[in-house]
PDB file of C-alpha atoms and ligand atoms in Angstrom:
ATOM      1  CA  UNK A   1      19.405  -8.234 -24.183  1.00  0.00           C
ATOM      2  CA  UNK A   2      18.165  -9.466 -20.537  1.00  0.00           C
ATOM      3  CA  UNK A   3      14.076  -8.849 -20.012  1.00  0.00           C
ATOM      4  CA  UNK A   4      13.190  -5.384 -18.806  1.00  0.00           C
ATOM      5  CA  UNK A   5      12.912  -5.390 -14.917  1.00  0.00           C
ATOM      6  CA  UNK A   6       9.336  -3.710 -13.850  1.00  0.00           C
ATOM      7  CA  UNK A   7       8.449  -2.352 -10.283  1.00  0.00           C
ATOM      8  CA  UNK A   8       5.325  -1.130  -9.608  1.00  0.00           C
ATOM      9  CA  UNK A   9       3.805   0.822  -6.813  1.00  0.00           C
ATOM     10  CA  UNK A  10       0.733   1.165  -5.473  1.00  0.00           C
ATOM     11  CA  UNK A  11      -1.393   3.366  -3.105  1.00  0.00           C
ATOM     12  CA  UNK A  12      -5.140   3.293  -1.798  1.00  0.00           C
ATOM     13  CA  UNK A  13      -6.552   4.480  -4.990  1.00  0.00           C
ATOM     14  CA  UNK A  14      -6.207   1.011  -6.559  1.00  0.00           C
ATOM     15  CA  UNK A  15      -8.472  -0.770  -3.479  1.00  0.00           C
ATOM     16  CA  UNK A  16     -10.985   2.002  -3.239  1.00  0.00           C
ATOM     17  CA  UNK A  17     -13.577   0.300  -5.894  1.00  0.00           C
ATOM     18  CA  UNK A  18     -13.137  -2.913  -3.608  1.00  0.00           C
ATOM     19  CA  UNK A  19     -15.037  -0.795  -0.652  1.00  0.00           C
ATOM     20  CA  UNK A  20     -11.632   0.496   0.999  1.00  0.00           C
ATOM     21  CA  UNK A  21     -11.513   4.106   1.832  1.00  0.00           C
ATOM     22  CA  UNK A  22      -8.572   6.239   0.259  1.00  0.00           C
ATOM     23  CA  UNK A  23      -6.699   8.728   3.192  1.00  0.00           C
ATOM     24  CA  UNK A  24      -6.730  11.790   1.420  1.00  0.00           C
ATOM     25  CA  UNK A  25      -9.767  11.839  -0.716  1.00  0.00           C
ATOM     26  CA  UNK A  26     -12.656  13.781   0.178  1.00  0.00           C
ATOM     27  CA  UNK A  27     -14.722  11.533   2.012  1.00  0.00           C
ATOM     28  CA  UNK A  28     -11.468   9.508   2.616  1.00  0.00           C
ATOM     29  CA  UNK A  29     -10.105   8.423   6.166  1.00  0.00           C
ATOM     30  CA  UNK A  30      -8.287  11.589   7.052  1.00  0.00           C
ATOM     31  CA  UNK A  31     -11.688  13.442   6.646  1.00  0.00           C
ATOM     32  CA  UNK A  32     -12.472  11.385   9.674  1.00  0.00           C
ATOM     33  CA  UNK A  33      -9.744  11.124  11.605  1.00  0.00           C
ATOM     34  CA  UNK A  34      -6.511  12.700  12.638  1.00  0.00           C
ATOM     35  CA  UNK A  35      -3.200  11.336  11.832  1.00  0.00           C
ATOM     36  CA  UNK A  36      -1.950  12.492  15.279  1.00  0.00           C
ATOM     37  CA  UNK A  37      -4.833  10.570  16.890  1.00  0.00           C
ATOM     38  CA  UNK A  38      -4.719   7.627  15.400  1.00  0.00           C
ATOM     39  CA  UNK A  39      -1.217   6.980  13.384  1.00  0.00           C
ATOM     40  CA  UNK A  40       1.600   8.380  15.087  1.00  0.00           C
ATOM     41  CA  UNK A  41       3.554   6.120  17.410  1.00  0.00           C
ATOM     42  CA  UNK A  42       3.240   9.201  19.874  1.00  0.00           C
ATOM     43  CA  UNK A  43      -0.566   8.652  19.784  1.00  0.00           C
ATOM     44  CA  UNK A  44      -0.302   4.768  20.420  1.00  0.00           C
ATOM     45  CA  UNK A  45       1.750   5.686  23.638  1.00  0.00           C
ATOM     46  CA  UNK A  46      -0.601   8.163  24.646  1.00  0.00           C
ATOM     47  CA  UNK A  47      -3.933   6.640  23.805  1.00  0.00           C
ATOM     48  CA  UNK A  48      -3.091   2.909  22.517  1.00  0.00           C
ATOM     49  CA  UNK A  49      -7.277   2.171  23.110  1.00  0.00           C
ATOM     50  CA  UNK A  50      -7.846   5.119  20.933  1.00  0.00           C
ATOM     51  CA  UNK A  51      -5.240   3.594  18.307  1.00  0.00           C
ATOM     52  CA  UNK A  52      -6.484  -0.123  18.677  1.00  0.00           C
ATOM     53  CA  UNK A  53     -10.295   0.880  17.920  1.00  0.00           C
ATOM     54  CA  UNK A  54      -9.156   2.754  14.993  1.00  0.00           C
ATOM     55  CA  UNK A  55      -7.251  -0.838  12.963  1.00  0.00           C
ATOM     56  CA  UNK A  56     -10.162  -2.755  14.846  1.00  0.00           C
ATOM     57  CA  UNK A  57     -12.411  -0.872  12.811  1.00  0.00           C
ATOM     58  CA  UNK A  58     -10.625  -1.065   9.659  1.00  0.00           C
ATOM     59  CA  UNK A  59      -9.455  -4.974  10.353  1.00  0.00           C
ATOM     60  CA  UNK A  60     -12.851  -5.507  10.627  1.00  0.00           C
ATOM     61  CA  UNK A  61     -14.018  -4.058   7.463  1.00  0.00           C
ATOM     62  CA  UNK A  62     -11.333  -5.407   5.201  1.00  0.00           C
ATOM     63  CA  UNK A  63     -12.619  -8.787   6.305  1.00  0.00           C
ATOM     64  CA  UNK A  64     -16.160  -7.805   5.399  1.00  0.00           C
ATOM     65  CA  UNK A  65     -17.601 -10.274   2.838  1.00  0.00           C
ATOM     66  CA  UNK A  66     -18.101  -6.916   0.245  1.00  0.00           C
ATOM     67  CA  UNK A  67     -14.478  -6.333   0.455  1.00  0.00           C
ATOM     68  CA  UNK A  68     -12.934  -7.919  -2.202  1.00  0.00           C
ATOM     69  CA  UNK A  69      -9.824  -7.519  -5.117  1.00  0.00           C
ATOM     70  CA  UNK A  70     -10.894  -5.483  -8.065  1.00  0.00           C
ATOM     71  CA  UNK A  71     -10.038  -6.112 -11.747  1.00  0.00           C
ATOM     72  CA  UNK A  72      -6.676  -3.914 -10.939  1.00  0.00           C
ATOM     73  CA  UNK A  73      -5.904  -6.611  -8.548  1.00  0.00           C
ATOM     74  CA  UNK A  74      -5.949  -9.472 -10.762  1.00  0.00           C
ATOM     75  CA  UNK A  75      -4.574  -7.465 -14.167  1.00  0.00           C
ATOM     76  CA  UNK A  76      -1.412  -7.143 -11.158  1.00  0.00           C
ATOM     77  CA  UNK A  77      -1.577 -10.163 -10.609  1.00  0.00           C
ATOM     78  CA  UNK A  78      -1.549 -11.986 -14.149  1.00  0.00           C
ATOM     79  CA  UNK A  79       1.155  -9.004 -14.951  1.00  0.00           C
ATOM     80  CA  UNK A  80       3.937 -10.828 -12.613  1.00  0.00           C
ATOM     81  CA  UNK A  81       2.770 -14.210 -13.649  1.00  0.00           C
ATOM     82  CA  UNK A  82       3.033 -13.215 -17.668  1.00  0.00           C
ATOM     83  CA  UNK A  83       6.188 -10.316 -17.082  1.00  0.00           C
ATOM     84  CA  UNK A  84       9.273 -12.247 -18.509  1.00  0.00           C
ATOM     85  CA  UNK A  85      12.170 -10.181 -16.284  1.00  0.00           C
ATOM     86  CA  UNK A  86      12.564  -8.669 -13.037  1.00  0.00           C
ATOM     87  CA  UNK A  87       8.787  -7.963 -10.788  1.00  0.00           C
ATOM     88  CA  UNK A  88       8.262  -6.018  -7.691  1.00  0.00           C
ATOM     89  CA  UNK A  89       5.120  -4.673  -6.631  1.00  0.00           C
ATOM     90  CA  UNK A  90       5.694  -2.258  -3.334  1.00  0.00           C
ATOM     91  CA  UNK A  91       2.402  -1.355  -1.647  1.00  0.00           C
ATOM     92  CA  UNK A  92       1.581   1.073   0.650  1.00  0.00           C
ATOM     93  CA  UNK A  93      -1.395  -0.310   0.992  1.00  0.00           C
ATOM     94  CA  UNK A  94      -1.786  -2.929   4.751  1.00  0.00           C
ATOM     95  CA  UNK A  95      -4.673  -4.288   3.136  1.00  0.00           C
ATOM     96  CA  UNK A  96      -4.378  -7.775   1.586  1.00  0.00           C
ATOM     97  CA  UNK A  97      -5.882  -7.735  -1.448  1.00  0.00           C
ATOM     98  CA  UNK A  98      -2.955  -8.143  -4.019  1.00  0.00           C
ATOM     99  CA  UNK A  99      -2.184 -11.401  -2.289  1.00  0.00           C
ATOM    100  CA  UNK A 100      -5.988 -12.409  -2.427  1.00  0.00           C
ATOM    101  CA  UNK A 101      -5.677 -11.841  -6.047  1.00  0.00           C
ATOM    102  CA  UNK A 102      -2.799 -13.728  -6.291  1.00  0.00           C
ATOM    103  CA  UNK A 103       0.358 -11.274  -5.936  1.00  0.00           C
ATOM    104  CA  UNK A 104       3.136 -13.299  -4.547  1.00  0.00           C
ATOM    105  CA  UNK A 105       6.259 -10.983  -5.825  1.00  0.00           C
ATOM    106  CA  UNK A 106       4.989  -8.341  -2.956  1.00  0.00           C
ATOM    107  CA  UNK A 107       6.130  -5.922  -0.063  1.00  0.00           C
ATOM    108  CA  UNK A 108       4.116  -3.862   1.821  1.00  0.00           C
ATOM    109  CA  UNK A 109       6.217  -1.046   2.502  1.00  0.00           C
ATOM    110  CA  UNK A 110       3.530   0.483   5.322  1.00  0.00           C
ATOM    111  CA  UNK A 111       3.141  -3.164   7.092  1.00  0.00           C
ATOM    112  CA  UNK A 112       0.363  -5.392   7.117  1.00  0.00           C
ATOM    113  CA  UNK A 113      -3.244  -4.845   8.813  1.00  0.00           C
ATOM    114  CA  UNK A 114      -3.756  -8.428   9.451  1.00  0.00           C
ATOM    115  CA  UNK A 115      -0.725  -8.894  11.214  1.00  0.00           C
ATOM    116  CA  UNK A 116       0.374  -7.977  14.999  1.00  0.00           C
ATOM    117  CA  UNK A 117       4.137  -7.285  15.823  1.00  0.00           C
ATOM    118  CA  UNK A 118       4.991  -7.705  19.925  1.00  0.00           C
ATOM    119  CA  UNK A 119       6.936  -4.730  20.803  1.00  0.00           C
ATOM    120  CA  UNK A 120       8.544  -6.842  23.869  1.00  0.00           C
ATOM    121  CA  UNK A 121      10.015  -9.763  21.753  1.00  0.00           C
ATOM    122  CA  UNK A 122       9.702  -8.439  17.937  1.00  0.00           C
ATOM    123  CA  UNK A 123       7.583 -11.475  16.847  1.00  0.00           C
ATOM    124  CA  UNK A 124       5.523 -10.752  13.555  1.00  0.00           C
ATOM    125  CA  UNK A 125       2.354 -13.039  13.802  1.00  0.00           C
ATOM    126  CA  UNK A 126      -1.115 -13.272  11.816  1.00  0.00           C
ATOM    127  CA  UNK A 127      -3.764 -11.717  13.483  1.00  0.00           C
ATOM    128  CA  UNK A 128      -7.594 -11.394  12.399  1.00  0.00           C
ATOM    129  CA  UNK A 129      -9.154 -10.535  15.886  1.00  0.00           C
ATOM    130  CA  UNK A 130      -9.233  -7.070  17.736  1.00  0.00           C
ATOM    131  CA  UNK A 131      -6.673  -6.114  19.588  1.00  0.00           C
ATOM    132  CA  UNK A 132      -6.587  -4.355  22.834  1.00  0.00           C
ATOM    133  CA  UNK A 133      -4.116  -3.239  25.676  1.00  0.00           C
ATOM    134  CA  UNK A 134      -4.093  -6.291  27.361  1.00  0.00           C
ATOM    135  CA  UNK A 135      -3.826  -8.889  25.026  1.00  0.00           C
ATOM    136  CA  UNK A 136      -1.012 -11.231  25.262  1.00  0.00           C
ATOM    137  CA  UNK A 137       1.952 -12.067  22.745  1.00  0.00           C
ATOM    138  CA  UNK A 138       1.430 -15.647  21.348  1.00  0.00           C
ATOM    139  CA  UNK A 139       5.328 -15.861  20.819  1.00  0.00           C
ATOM    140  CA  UNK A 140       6.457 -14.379  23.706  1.00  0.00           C
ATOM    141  CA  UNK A 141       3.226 -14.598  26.334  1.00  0.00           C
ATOM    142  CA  UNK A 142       3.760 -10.890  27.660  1.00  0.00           C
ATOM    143  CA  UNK A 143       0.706  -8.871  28.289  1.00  0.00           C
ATOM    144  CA  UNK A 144       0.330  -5.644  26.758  1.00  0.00           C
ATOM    145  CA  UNK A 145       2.952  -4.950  24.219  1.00  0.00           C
ATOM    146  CA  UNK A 146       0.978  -6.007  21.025  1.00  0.00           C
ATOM    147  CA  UNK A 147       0.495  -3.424  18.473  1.00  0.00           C
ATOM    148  CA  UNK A 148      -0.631  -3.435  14.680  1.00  0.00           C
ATOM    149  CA  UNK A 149       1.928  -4.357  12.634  1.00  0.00           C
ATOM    150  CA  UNK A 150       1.557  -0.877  10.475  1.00  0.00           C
ATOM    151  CA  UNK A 151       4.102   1.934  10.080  1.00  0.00           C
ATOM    152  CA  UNK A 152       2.881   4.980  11.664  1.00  0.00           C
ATOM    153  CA  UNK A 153       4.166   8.687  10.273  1.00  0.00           C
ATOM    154  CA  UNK A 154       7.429   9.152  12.194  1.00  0.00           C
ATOM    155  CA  UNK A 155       8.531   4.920  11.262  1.00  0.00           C
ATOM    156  CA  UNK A 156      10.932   3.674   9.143  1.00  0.00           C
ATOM    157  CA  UNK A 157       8.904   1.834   5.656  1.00  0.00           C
ATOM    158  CA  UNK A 158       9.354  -1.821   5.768  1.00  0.00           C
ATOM    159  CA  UNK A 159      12.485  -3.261   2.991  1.00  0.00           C
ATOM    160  CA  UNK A 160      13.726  -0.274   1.973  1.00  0.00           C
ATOM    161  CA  UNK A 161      17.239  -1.864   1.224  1.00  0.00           C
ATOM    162  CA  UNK A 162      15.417  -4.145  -1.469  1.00  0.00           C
ATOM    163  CA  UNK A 163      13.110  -2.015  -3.028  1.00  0.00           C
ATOM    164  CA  UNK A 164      15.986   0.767  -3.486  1.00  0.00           C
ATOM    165  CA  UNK A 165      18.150  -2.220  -5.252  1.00  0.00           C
ATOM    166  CA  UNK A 166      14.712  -2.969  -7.670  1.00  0.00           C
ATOM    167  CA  UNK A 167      14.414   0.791  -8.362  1.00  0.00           C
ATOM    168  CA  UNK A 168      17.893   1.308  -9.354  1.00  0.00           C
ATOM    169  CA  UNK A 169      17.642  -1.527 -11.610  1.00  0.00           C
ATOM    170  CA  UNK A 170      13.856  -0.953 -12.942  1.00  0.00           C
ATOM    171  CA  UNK A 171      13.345  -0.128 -16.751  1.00  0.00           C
ATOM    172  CA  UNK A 172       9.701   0.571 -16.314  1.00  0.00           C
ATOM    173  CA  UNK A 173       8.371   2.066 -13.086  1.00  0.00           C
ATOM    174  CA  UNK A 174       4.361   2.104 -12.684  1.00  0.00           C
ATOM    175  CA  UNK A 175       2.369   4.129 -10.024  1.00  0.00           C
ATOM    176  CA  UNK A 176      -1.476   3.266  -9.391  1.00  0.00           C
ATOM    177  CA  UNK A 177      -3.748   5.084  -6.957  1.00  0.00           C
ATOM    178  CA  UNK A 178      -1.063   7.014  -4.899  1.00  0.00           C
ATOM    179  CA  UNK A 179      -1.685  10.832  -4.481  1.00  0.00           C
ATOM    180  CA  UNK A 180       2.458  11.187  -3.945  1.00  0.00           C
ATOM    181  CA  UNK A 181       1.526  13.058  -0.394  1.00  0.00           C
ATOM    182  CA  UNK A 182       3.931  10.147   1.846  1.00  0.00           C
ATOM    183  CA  UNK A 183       7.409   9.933   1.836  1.00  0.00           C
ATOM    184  CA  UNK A 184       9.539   8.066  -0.050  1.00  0.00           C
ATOM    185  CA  UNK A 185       7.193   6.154  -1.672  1.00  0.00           C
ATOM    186  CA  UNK A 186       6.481   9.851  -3.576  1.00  0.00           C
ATOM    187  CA  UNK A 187       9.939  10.087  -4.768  1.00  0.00           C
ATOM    188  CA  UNK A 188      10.503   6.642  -5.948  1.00  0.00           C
ATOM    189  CA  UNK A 189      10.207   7.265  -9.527  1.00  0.00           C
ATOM    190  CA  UNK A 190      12.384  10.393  -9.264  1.00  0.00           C
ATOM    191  CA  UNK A 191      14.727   7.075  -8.656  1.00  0.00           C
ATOM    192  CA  UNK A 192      13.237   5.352 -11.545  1.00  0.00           C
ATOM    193  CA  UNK A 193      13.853   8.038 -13.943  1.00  0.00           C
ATOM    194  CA  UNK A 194      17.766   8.376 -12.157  1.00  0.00           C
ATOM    195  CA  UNK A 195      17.920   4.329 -13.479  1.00  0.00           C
ATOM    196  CA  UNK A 196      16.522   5.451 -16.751  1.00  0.00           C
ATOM    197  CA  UNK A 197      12.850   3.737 -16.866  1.00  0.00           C
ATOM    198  CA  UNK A 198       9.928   4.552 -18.710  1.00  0.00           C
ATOM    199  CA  UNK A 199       7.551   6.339 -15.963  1.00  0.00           C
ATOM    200  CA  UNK A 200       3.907   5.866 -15.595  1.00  0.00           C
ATOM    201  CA  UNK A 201       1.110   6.867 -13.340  1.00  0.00           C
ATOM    202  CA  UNK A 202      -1.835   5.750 -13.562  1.00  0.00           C
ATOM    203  CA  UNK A 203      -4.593   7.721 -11.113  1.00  0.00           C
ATOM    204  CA  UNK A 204      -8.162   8.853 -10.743  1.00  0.00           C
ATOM    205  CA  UNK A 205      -6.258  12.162 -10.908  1.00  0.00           C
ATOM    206  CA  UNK A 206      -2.879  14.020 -11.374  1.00  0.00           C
ATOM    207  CA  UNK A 207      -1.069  13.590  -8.126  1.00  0.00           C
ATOM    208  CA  UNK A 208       1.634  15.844  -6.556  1.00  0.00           C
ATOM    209  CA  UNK A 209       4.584  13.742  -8.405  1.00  0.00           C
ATOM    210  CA  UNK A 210       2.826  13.814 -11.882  1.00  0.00           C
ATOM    211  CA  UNK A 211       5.329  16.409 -12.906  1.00  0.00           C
ATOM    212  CA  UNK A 212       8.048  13.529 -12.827  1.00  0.00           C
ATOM    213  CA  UNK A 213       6.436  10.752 -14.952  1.00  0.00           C
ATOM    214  CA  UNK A 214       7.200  10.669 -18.532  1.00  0.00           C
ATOM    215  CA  UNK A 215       3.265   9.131 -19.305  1.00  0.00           C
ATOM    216  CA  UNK A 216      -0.004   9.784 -17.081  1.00  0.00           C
ATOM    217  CA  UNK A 217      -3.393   8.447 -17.714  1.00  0.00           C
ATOM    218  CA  UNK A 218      -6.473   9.162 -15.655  1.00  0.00           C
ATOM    219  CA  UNK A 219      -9.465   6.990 -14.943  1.00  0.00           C
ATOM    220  CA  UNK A 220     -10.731   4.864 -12.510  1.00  0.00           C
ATOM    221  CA  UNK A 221      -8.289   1.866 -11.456  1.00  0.00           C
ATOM    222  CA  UNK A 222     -10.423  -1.041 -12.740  1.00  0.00           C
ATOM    223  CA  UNK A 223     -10.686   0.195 -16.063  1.00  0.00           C
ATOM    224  CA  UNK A 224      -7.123   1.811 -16.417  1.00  0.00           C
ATOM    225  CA  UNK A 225      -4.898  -0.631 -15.286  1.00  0.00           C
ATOM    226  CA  UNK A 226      -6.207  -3.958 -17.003  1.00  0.00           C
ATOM    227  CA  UNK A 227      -6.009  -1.826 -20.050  1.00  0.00           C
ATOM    228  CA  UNK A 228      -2.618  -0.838 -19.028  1.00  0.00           C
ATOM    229  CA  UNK A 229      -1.655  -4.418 -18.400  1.00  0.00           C
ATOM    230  CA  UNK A 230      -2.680  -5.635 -21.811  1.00  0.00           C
ATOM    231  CA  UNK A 231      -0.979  -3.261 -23.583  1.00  0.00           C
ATOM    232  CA  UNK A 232       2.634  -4.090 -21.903  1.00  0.00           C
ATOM    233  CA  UNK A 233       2.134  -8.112 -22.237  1.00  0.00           C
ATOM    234  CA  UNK A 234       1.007  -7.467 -25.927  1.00  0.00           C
ATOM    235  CA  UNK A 235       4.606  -5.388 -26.441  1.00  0.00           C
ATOM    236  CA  UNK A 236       7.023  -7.415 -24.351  1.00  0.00           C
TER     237      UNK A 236
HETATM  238  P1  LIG B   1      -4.183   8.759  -0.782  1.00  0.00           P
HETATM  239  O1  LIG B   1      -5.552   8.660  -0.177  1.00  0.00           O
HETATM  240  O2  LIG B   1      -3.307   9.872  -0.357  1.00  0.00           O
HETATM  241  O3  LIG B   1      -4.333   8.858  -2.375  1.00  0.00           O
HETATM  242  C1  LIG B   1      -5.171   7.997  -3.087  1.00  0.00           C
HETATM  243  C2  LIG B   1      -5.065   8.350  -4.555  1.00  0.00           C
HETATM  244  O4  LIG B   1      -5.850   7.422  -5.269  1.00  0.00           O
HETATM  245  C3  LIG B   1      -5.578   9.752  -4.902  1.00  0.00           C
HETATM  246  O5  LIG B   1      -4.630  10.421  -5.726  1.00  0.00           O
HETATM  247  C4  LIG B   1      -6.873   9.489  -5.655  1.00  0.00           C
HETATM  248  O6  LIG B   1      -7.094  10.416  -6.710  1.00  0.00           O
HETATM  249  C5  LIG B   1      -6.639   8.118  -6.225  1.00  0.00           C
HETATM  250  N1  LIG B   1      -7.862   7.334  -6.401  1.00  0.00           N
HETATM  251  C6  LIG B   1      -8.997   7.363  -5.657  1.00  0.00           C
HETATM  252  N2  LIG B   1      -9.890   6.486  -6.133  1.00  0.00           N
HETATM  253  C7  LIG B   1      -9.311   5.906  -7.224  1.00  0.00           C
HETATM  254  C8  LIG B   1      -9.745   4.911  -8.153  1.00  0.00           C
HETATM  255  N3  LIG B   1     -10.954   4.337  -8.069  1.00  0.00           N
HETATM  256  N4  LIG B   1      -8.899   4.563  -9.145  1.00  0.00           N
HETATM  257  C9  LIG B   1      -7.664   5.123  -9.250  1.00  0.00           C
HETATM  258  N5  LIG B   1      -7.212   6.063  -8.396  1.00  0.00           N
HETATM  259  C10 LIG B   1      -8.023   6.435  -7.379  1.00  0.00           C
HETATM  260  O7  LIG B   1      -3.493   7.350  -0.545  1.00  0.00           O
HETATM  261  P2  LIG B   1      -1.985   6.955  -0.708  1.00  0.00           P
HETATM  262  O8  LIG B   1      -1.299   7.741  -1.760  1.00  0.00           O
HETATM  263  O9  LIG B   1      -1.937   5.469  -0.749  1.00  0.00           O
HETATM  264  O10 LIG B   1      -1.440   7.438   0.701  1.00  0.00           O
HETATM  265  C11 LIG B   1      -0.178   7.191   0.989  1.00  0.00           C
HETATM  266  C12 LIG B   1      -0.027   6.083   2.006  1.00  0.00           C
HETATM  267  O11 LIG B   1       0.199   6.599   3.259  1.00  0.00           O
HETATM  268  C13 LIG B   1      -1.196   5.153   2.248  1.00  0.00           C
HETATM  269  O12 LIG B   1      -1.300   4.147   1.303  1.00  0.00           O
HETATM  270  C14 LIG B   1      -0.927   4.571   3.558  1.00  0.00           C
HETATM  271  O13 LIG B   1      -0.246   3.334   3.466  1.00  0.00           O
HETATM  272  C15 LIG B   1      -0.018   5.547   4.176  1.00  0.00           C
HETATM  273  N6  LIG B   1      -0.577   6.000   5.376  1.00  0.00           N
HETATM  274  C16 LIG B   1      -0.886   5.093   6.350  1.00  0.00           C
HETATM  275  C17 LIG B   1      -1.382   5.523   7.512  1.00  0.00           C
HETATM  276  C18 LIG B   1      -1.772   4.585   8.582  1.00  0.00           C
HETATM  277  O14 LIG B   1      -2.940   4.461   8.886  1.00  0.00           O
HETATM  278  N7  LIG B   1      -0.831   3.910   9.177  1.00  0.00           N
HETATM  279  C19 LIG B   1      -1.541   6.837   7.710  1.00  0.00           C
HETATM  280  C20 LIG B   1      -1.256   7.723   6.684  1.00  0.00           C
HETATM  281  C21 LIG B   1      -0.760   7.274   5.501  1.00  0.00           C
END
């Protein structure tokens, strides 16, 4: 029998003891904000400074020195280097912290925060500094077309295709920190459990798609996930 293939997904819960606000929670980014200001691609065309200040803000705090991976980061992270089949970990998360911790086997189905895509010439490039209506495309050289490279409600999630193949062919699906509110990543392990796997979600809370997973434990990321993570290596 081949090694069990594993996905795992994960949502803003898992980064919030690292100093990253969740969306939904109560003091959480959508207490602050509206999504139609700030992350619609209706709002970027209507207000793109509005829309810039709002990733400048949160660029520049996920490259404060306090932000950094938590211990659900690196248990992740020594998961795919010990897991002896099939790995995937889809994020929804555009912060880089999994690959700071050392996740290589990654997508980030919601884009990338440190990254800038041109809208003129398509060019994905890394980007650290603000960003504003006038900058210019490194790739390209055209003046204003730069936007986060983020997908905003209304967009298509990044390598559907591929994470659709590793769902259909997952025998254990895991889902950390997500409060199932977004589509699809909220209906992925309705896919899981169409492909047979074992379910899990593992959350501060029951989310909306709790209903769907054949296990659920609740705690705090840092302390349920490494203990998650020790259990699986110790019975695979
Ligand atoms: P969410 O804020 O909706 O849910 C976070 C979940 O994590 C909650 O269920 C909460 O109980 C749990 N949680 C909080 N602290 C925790 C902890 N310490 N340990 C474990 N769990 C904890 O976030 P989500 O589910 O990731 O939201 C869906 C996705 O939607 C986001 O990840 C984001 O990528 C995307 N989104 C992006 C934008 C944008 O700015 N472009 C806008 C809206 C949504």
């Amino acid at each position: 029998m081949s090694a069990a293939a594993l996905v795992v997904l994960t949502g803003a819960g898992i980064s919030q003891e690292s100093g990253l606000d969740t969306f939904r929670d109560p003091n959480g980014i959508w207490s602050k904000y509206r999504v139609e200001d700030v992350a619609t691609p209706e709002a970027f065309a209507r207000d793109p400074c509005k829309v810039h200040a709002f990733y400048n803000m949160r660029r520049r705090n996920l490259l404060a020195g306090h932000v950094k991976p938590n211990a659900a980061h690196a248990a992740l992270a020594e998961l795919e280097r010990r897991w002896p089949g099939e790995f995937l970990l889809v994020t929804q998360n555009i912060d880089d912290l999994h690959e700071r911790a050392g996740s290589t086997r990654l997508i980030h189905m919601h884009g990338e925060m440190r990254k800038v895509r041109c809208t003129a010439c398509g060019a994905v490039v890394p980007n650290d500094t603000d960003l504003s209506v006038d900058a210019a495309c490194d790739a390209c050289a055209k003046a204003g077309g730069l936007r986060p490279h983020v997908v905003w409600f209304g967009e298509m999630p990044l390598e559907m295709a591929r994470i659709g193949e590793a769902l259909s062919g997952c025998d254990l699906f895991v889902s950390i920190g997500t409060s199932g509110n977004v589509y699809p990543a909220a209906s992925f392990v309705a896919e899981a459990n169409a492909a047979g796997a074992r379910t899990v979600e593992l959350n501060l809370e029951p989310s909306l798609a709790r209903s769907h997973f054949a296990e659920t434990r609740y705690g705090k990321a840092t302390e349920i996930v490494p203990a998650f993570v020790a259990e699986v290596l110790a019975t695979h």
